[in-house]
């Protein structure tokens, strides 16, 4: 029996330090309505979707910094975010979206949530585990900073997959007693930007039978190389390579975990000079790109998918129970950094 | 300082149940000489390179079965294999090659070894961890069996990276006291066929600073679907997809572990009717295919690579020490199969 679902990535063009929140919100509402007209049941928005990607800036004023964050208890209720969730509820569309989260005890996280339209509430939260960049800004003024390690703590909620209710008619419920794979509500997992390059997160989701991985991102197309580790590249080539890497990891990890993926970029030239890649896409459990963004601006990427397509991989080539050999994987969870074989 | 290396995959066309060992050996010698003319310092041969891919057959005679194996102590000394290693030594080319291995206590392994021409001996051995297929043959006579789980034990040597001596002039030695990455002899790791689809093996090697992953394979282009889990495919499409998946995992995992990879197929129509894909290739730490086979027959795939290209990934995006979060990866080494979130 097919388990079809209509899903979308809401790619967003640039949002600037100077952008007004209501303007950004109305762009989001327009994207949501466009997706609704296509019949979308689920729409993914980017990482830190409500603001510019502020970790590229060194922000010393706590007040300014806080203006890019939402309080952990205030989403979806804050004035900055409520209209989006209200519209999602009205349209009957589930949404997943990223934002900078400030906890009651003052900690920052790069967070993503899943809002169920039917339930009218947030049913899952994820905090980015793989924070890229540095804590301290570069001394070189030409360098492009990436200060996520300064503003955020590494995520502490693990990679916890969850079921999303009422998207597929007739999906089995707990009381039905049905336990077989593929009979219940869709199983999803969230990750954020850089997480997608780390096979560990994907595998943690794969081990929970994930059917769709959701990943919002802000990815630089080009930054001058101040590390001295890279052969010189012209910006156009660097951006092409960045899109290639994005798609490669979405495709490869979808295939190796037999799941669909949806990825949504914030794209284009933010804050006048920082170029972000587009490339928002939807990939299949066989690793193919089913749909992808054509622009670097606000754009809905849409596909109708059948979760049954996960079965081939999950039950045969990637039947974990039959094929995984955890006794051989020890170093993955006990060794953080590299230990090279000794010099001969 | 560049650390260049000339490497090759020796793709082999079909070898049949009826093929004579000396014929197969002379094809290997021809491939080795072709690679030598190109200047290759290292040549990778396929999985079970000396024989047909016999696990597709149900073989009840122990004597016949044993004829496809080499005794663990006999490689490279056995008459079946010696001429290849002698020639490698003469030409001064390191080789890595796969064969079915029988241990003194009668166990079978799907094995790969690394032979150093300079040392004139085998310096590393790997036994395939991820055995695909089933222990019992299919009841349906139209099914294509894959009986690796019947004939082999899962590999018990882990994913142990090793340095390969005397390939790069001036590489630092133990007594030099130099410890920094990229100064010593190349760091390599072996995997076999299906292993390449499992990110865990790649990461175990990545955690040892691997610079080149070697992977021989025998991969079916098309087998009738008797699992009922797959949408019907025509053979040409299935084969195209199998090559796509092969390249996707070589590219994706090379990128995510900042290493080169070399893969060598046994390709073409074996034993009259079993089609194997080609697609032998060399990939870069940025995930690009640098060279790939054009045929499904005996063919040398060659590239000159610079191990310095691993640094960008290893020291920045994939600096494991700074970015990996082992506290969040727990399930990977303690949970073999899937545990789905409960039905809502």
Short mmCIF file of N, CA and C in Angstrom, two decimals, chain B residues 184-262:
data_model
loop_
_atom_site.label_atom_id
_atom_site.label_comp_id
_atom_site.label_asym_id
_atom_site.label_seq_id
_atom_site.Cartn_x
_atom_site.Cartn_y
_atom_site.Cartn_z
N UNK B 184 54.63 11.52 7.14
CA UNK B 184 55.12 10.16 7.07
C UNK B 184 54.71 9.46 5.78
N UNK B 185 54.91 8.15 5.77
CA UNK B 185 54.47 7.36 4.62
C UNK B 185 52.94 7.38 4.54
N UNK B 186 52.40 7.15 3.33
CA UNK B 186 50.95 7.21 3.15
C UNK B 186 50.22 6.27 4.11
N UNK B 187 49.05 6.71 4.58
CA UNK B 187 48.22 5.89 5.46
C UNK B 187 47.07 5.31 4.63
N UNK B 188 46.96 3.99 4.62
CA UNK B 188 45.93 3.35 3.81
C UNK B 188 45.04 2.44 4.64
N UNK B 189 43.88 2.14 4.09
CA UNK B 189 42.97 1.19 4.71
C UNK B 189 42.30 0.38 3.61
N UNK B 190 42.02 -0.89 3.90
CA UNK B 190 41.35 -1.73 2.91
C UNK B 190 39.91 -2.00 3.33
N UNK B 191 39.03 -2.06 2.34
CA UNK B 191 37.71 -2.61 2.58
C UNK B 191 37.33 -3.43 1.36
N UNK B 192 36.25 -4.17 1.45
CA UNK B 192 35.89 -5.08 0.36
C UNK B 192 34.41 -4.94 0.01
N UNK B 193 34.16 -4.59 -1.23
CA UNK B 193 32.82 -4.58 -1.84
C UNK B 193 31.77 -3.92 -0.95
N UNK B 194 30.85 -4.71 -0.41
CA UNK B 194 29.72 -4.19 0.37
C UNK B 194 30.15 -3.28 1.52
N UNK B 195 31.34 -3.48 2.07
CA UNK B 195 31.85 -2.60 3.13
C UNK B 195 31.73 -1.12 2.76
N UNK B 196 31.89 -0.81 1.45
CA UNK B 196 31.94 0.59 1.05
C UNK B 196 30.62 1.31 1.27
N UNK B 197 29.53 0.55 1.46
CA UNK B 197 28.21 1.16 1.67
C UNK B 197 27.96 1.49 3.14
N UNK B 198 28.91 1.15 4.00
CA UNK B 198 28.72 1.29 5.45
C UNK B 198 29.68 2.34 5.98
N UNK B 199 29.12 3.46 6.40
CA UNK B 199 29.93 4.61 6.81
C UNK B 199 30.83 4.29 8.00
N UNK B 200 30.46 3.27 8.77
CA UNK B 200 31.22 2.94 9.97
C UNK B 200 32.67 2.56 9.66
N UNK B 201 32.87 1.71 8.65
CA UNK B 201 34.22 1.30 8.29
C UNK B 201 35.06 2.49 7.84
N UNK B 202 34.46 3.34 7.01
CA UNK B 202 35.14 4.56 6.56
C UNK B 202 35.56 5.41 7.74
N UNK B 203 34.65 5.56 8.71
CA UNK B 203 34.97 6.43 9.85
C UNK B 203 36.07 5.83 10.72
N UNK B 204 36.04 4.49 10.88
CA UNK B 204 37.13 3.86 11.64
C UNK B 204 38.47 4.17 10.98
N UNK B 205 38.50 4.12 9.65
CA UNK B 205 39.73 4.49 8.95
C UNK B 205 40.01 5.99 9.08
N UNK B 206 38.96 6.80 8.93
CA UNK B 206 39.13 8.25 9.07
C UNK B 206 39.76 8.62 10.40
N UNK B 207 39.36 7.91 11.43
CA UNK B 207 39.87 8.17 12.78
C UNK B 207 41.34 7.76 12.93
N UNK B 208 41.89 7.13 11.90
CA UNK B 208 43.32 6.82 11.87
C UNK B 208 44.05 7.68 10.84
N UNK B 209 43.36 8.72 10.35
CA UNK B 209 43.99 9.65 9.41
C UNK B 209 44.20 9.06 8.02
N UNK B 210 43.35 8.13 7.63
CA UNK B 210 43.55 7.43 6.36
C UNK B 210 43.64 8.42 5.18
N UNK B 211 44.56 8.14 4.27
CA UNK B 211 44.72 8.99 3.09
C UNK B 211 44.22 8.32 1.80
N UNK B 212 44.27 6.99 1.78
CA UNK B 212 43.72 6.25 0.62
C UNK B 212 42.97 5.02 1.13
N UNK B 213 41.71 4.89 0.71
CA UNK B 213 40.95 3.67 0.99
C UNK B 213 40.93 2.82 -0.28
N UNK B 214 41.25 1.54 -0.13
CA UNK B 214 41.30 0.60 -1.25
C UNK B 214 40.10 -0.35 -1.16
N UNK B 215 39.37 -0.50 -2.26
CA UNK B 215 38.17 -1.34 -2.21
C UNK B 215 37.95 -2.12 -3.50
N UNK B 216 38.20 -3.43 -3.44
CA UNK B 216 37.86 -4.29 -4.57
C UNK B 216 36.43 -4.78 -4.45
N UNK B 217 35.79 -5.09 -5.57
CA UNK B 217 34.39 -5.51 -5.49
C UNK B 217 33.94 -6.39 -6.64
N UNK B 218 32.88 -7.15 -6.37
CA UNK B 218 32.09 -7.87 -7.38
C UNK B 218 30.65 -7.48 -7.12
N UNK B 219 30.07 -6.64 -7.96
CA UNK B 219 28.73 -6.13 -7.67
C UNK B 219 27.78 -6.44 -8.82
N UNK B 220 26.70 -7.14 -8.47
CA UNK B 220 25.72 -7.54 -9.48
C UNK B 220 25.07 -6.31 -10.11
N UNK B 221 24.97 -6.33 -11.42
CA UNK B 221 24.30 -5.25 -12.12
C UNK B 221 22.79 -5.39 -12.06
N UNK B 222 22.34 -6.63 -12.06
CA UNK B 222 20.90 -6.86 -12.02
C UNK B 222 20.62 -8.25 -11.50
N UNK B 223 19.67 -8.35 -10.58
CA UNK B 223 19.20 -9.65 -10.11
C UNK B 223 17.69 -9.54 -9.99
N UNK B 224 16.97 -10.57 -10.42
CA UNK B 224 15.50 -10.50 -10.33
C UNK B 224 15.09 -10.24 -8.88
N UNK B 225 14.09 -9.39 -8.67
CA UNK B 225 13.67 -9.05 -7.31
C UNK B 225 12.75 -10.12 -6.76
N UNK B 226 13.26 -10.87 -5.82
CA UNK B 226 12.44 -11.91 -5.21
C UNK B 226 12.08 -11.52 -3.80
N UNK B 227 12.37 -10.31 -3.44
CA UNK B 227 12.07 -9.83 -2.10
C UNK B 227 10.73 -9.09 -2.08
N UNK B 228 10.29 -8.69 -3.25
CA UNK B 228 9.02 -7.97 -3.33
C UNK B 228 9.07 -6.59 -2.73
N UNK B 229 10.28 -6.06 -2.56
CA UNK B 229 10.38 -4.76 -1.89
C UNK B 229 10.73 -3.66 -2.88
N UNK B 230 10.92 -4.03 -4.12
CA UNK B 230 11.45 -3.06 -5.06
C UNK B 230 10.49 -2.88 -6.22
N UNK B 231 10.40 -1.65 -6.68
CA UNK B 231 9.61 -1.42 -7.89
C UNK B 231 10.31 -2.10 -9.06
N UNK B 232 9.54 -2.64 -9.99
CA UNK B 232 10.17 -3.36 -11.11
C UNK B 232 11.16 -2.46 -11.86
N UNK B 233 12.28 -3.01 -12.24
CA UNK B 233 13.27 -2.25 -13.00
C UNK B 233 13.70 -3.07 -14.19
N UNK B 234 14.00 -2.40 -15.28
CA UNK B 234 14.58 -3.14 -16.38
C UNK B 234 16.08 -3.26 -16.11
N UNK B 235 16.70 -4.38 -16.60
CA UNK B 235 18.10 -4.64 -16.27
C UNK B 235 19.04 -3.47 -16.55
N UNK B 236 18.87 -2.78 -17.65
CA UNK B 236 19.78 -1.67 -17.99
C UNK B 236 19.69 -0.56 -16.94
N UNK B 237 18.47 -0.28 -16.48
CA UNK B 237 18.28 0.75 -15.46
C UNK B 237 18.87 0.31 -14.13
N UNK B 238 18.65 -0.95 -13.80
CA UNK B 238 19.17 -1.48 -12.53
C UNK B 238 20.69 -1.39 -12.52
N UNK B 239 21.32 -1.72 -13.64
CA UNK B 239 22.78 -1.67 -13.68
C UNK B 239 23.29 -0.24 -13.57
N UNK B 240 22.60 0.67 -14.25
CA UNK B 240 22.97 2.08 -14.17
C UNK B 240 22.89 2.56 -12.72
N UNK B 241 21.83 2.13 -12.04
CA UNK B 241 21.63 2.51 -10.64
C UNK B 241 22.72 1.90 -9.74
N UNK B 242 23.10 0.67 -10.04
CA UNK B 242 24.13 0.00 -9.23
C UNK B 242 25.47 0.74 -9.36
N UNK B 243 25.79 1.18 -10.56
CA UNK B 243 27.03 1.96 -10.76
C UNK B 243 26.92 3.31 -10.04
N UNK B 244 25.74 3.91 -10.15
CA UNK B 244 25.49 5.19 -9.46
C UNK B 244 25.71 5.04 -7.95
N UNK B 245 25.16 3.98 -7.37
CA UNK B 245 25.31 3.76 -5.93
C UNK B 245 26.77 3.51 -5.55
N UNK B 246 27.46 2.74 -6.39
CA UNK B 246 28.88 2.48 -6.14
C UNK B 246 29.66 3.80 -6.08
N UNK B 247 29.48 4.61 -7.10
CA UNK B 247 30.23 5.86 -7.15
C UNK B 247 29.80 6.82 -6.03
N UNK B 248 28.50 6.84 -5.75
CA UNK B 248 27.97 7.72 -4.70
C UNK B 248 28.62 7.44 -3.35
N UNK B 249 28.74 6.17 -2.99
CA UNK B 249 29.33 5.86 -1.68
C UNK B 249 30.84 6.06 -1.67
N UNK B 250 31.50 5.79 -2.79
CA UNK B 250 32.94 6.06 -2.85
C UNK B 250 33.19 7.58 -2.74
N UNK B 251 32.40 8.36 -3.46
CA UNK B 251 32.57 9.82 -3.45
C UNK B 251 32.18 10.42 -2.10
N UNK B 252 31.02 10.02 -1.61
CA UNK B 252 30.50 10.60 -0.37
C UNK B 252 31.38 10.28 0.82
N UNK B 253 31.79 9.03 0.94
CA UNK B 253 32.60 8.65 2.09
C UNK B 253 34.04 9.14 1.99
N UNK B 254 34.56 9.25 0.77
CA UNK B 254 35.88 9.88 0.60
C UNK B 254 35.82 11.32 1.09
N UNK B 255 34.78 12.03 0.67
CA UNK B 255 34.62 13.43 1.09
C UNK B 255 34.50 13.53 2.61
N UNK B 256 33.64 12.70 3.20
CA UNK B 256 33.36 12.83 4.64
C UNK B 256 34.53 12.37 5.52
N UNK B 257 35.52 11.70 4.89
CA UNK B 257 36.71 11.31 5.63
C UNK B 257 37.98 11.90 5.04
N UNK B 258 37.82 12.84 4.11
CA UNK B 258 38.95 13.58 3.54
C UNK B 258 40.06 12.66 3.07
N UNK B 259 39.68 11.67 2.28
CA UNK B 259 40.70 10.74 1.77
C UNK B 259 40.46 10.43 0.30
N UNK B 260 41.49 9.95 -0.36
CA UNK B 260 41.31 9.39 -1.69
C UNK B 260 40.71 8.00 -1.56
N UNK B 261 40.12 7.50 -2.66
CA UNK B 261 39.75 6.09 -2.68
C UNK B 261 40.08 5.52 -4.04
N UNK B 262 40.41 4.24 -4.04
CA UNK B 262 40.61 3.50 -5.29
C UNK B 262 39.70 2.29 -5.21
#
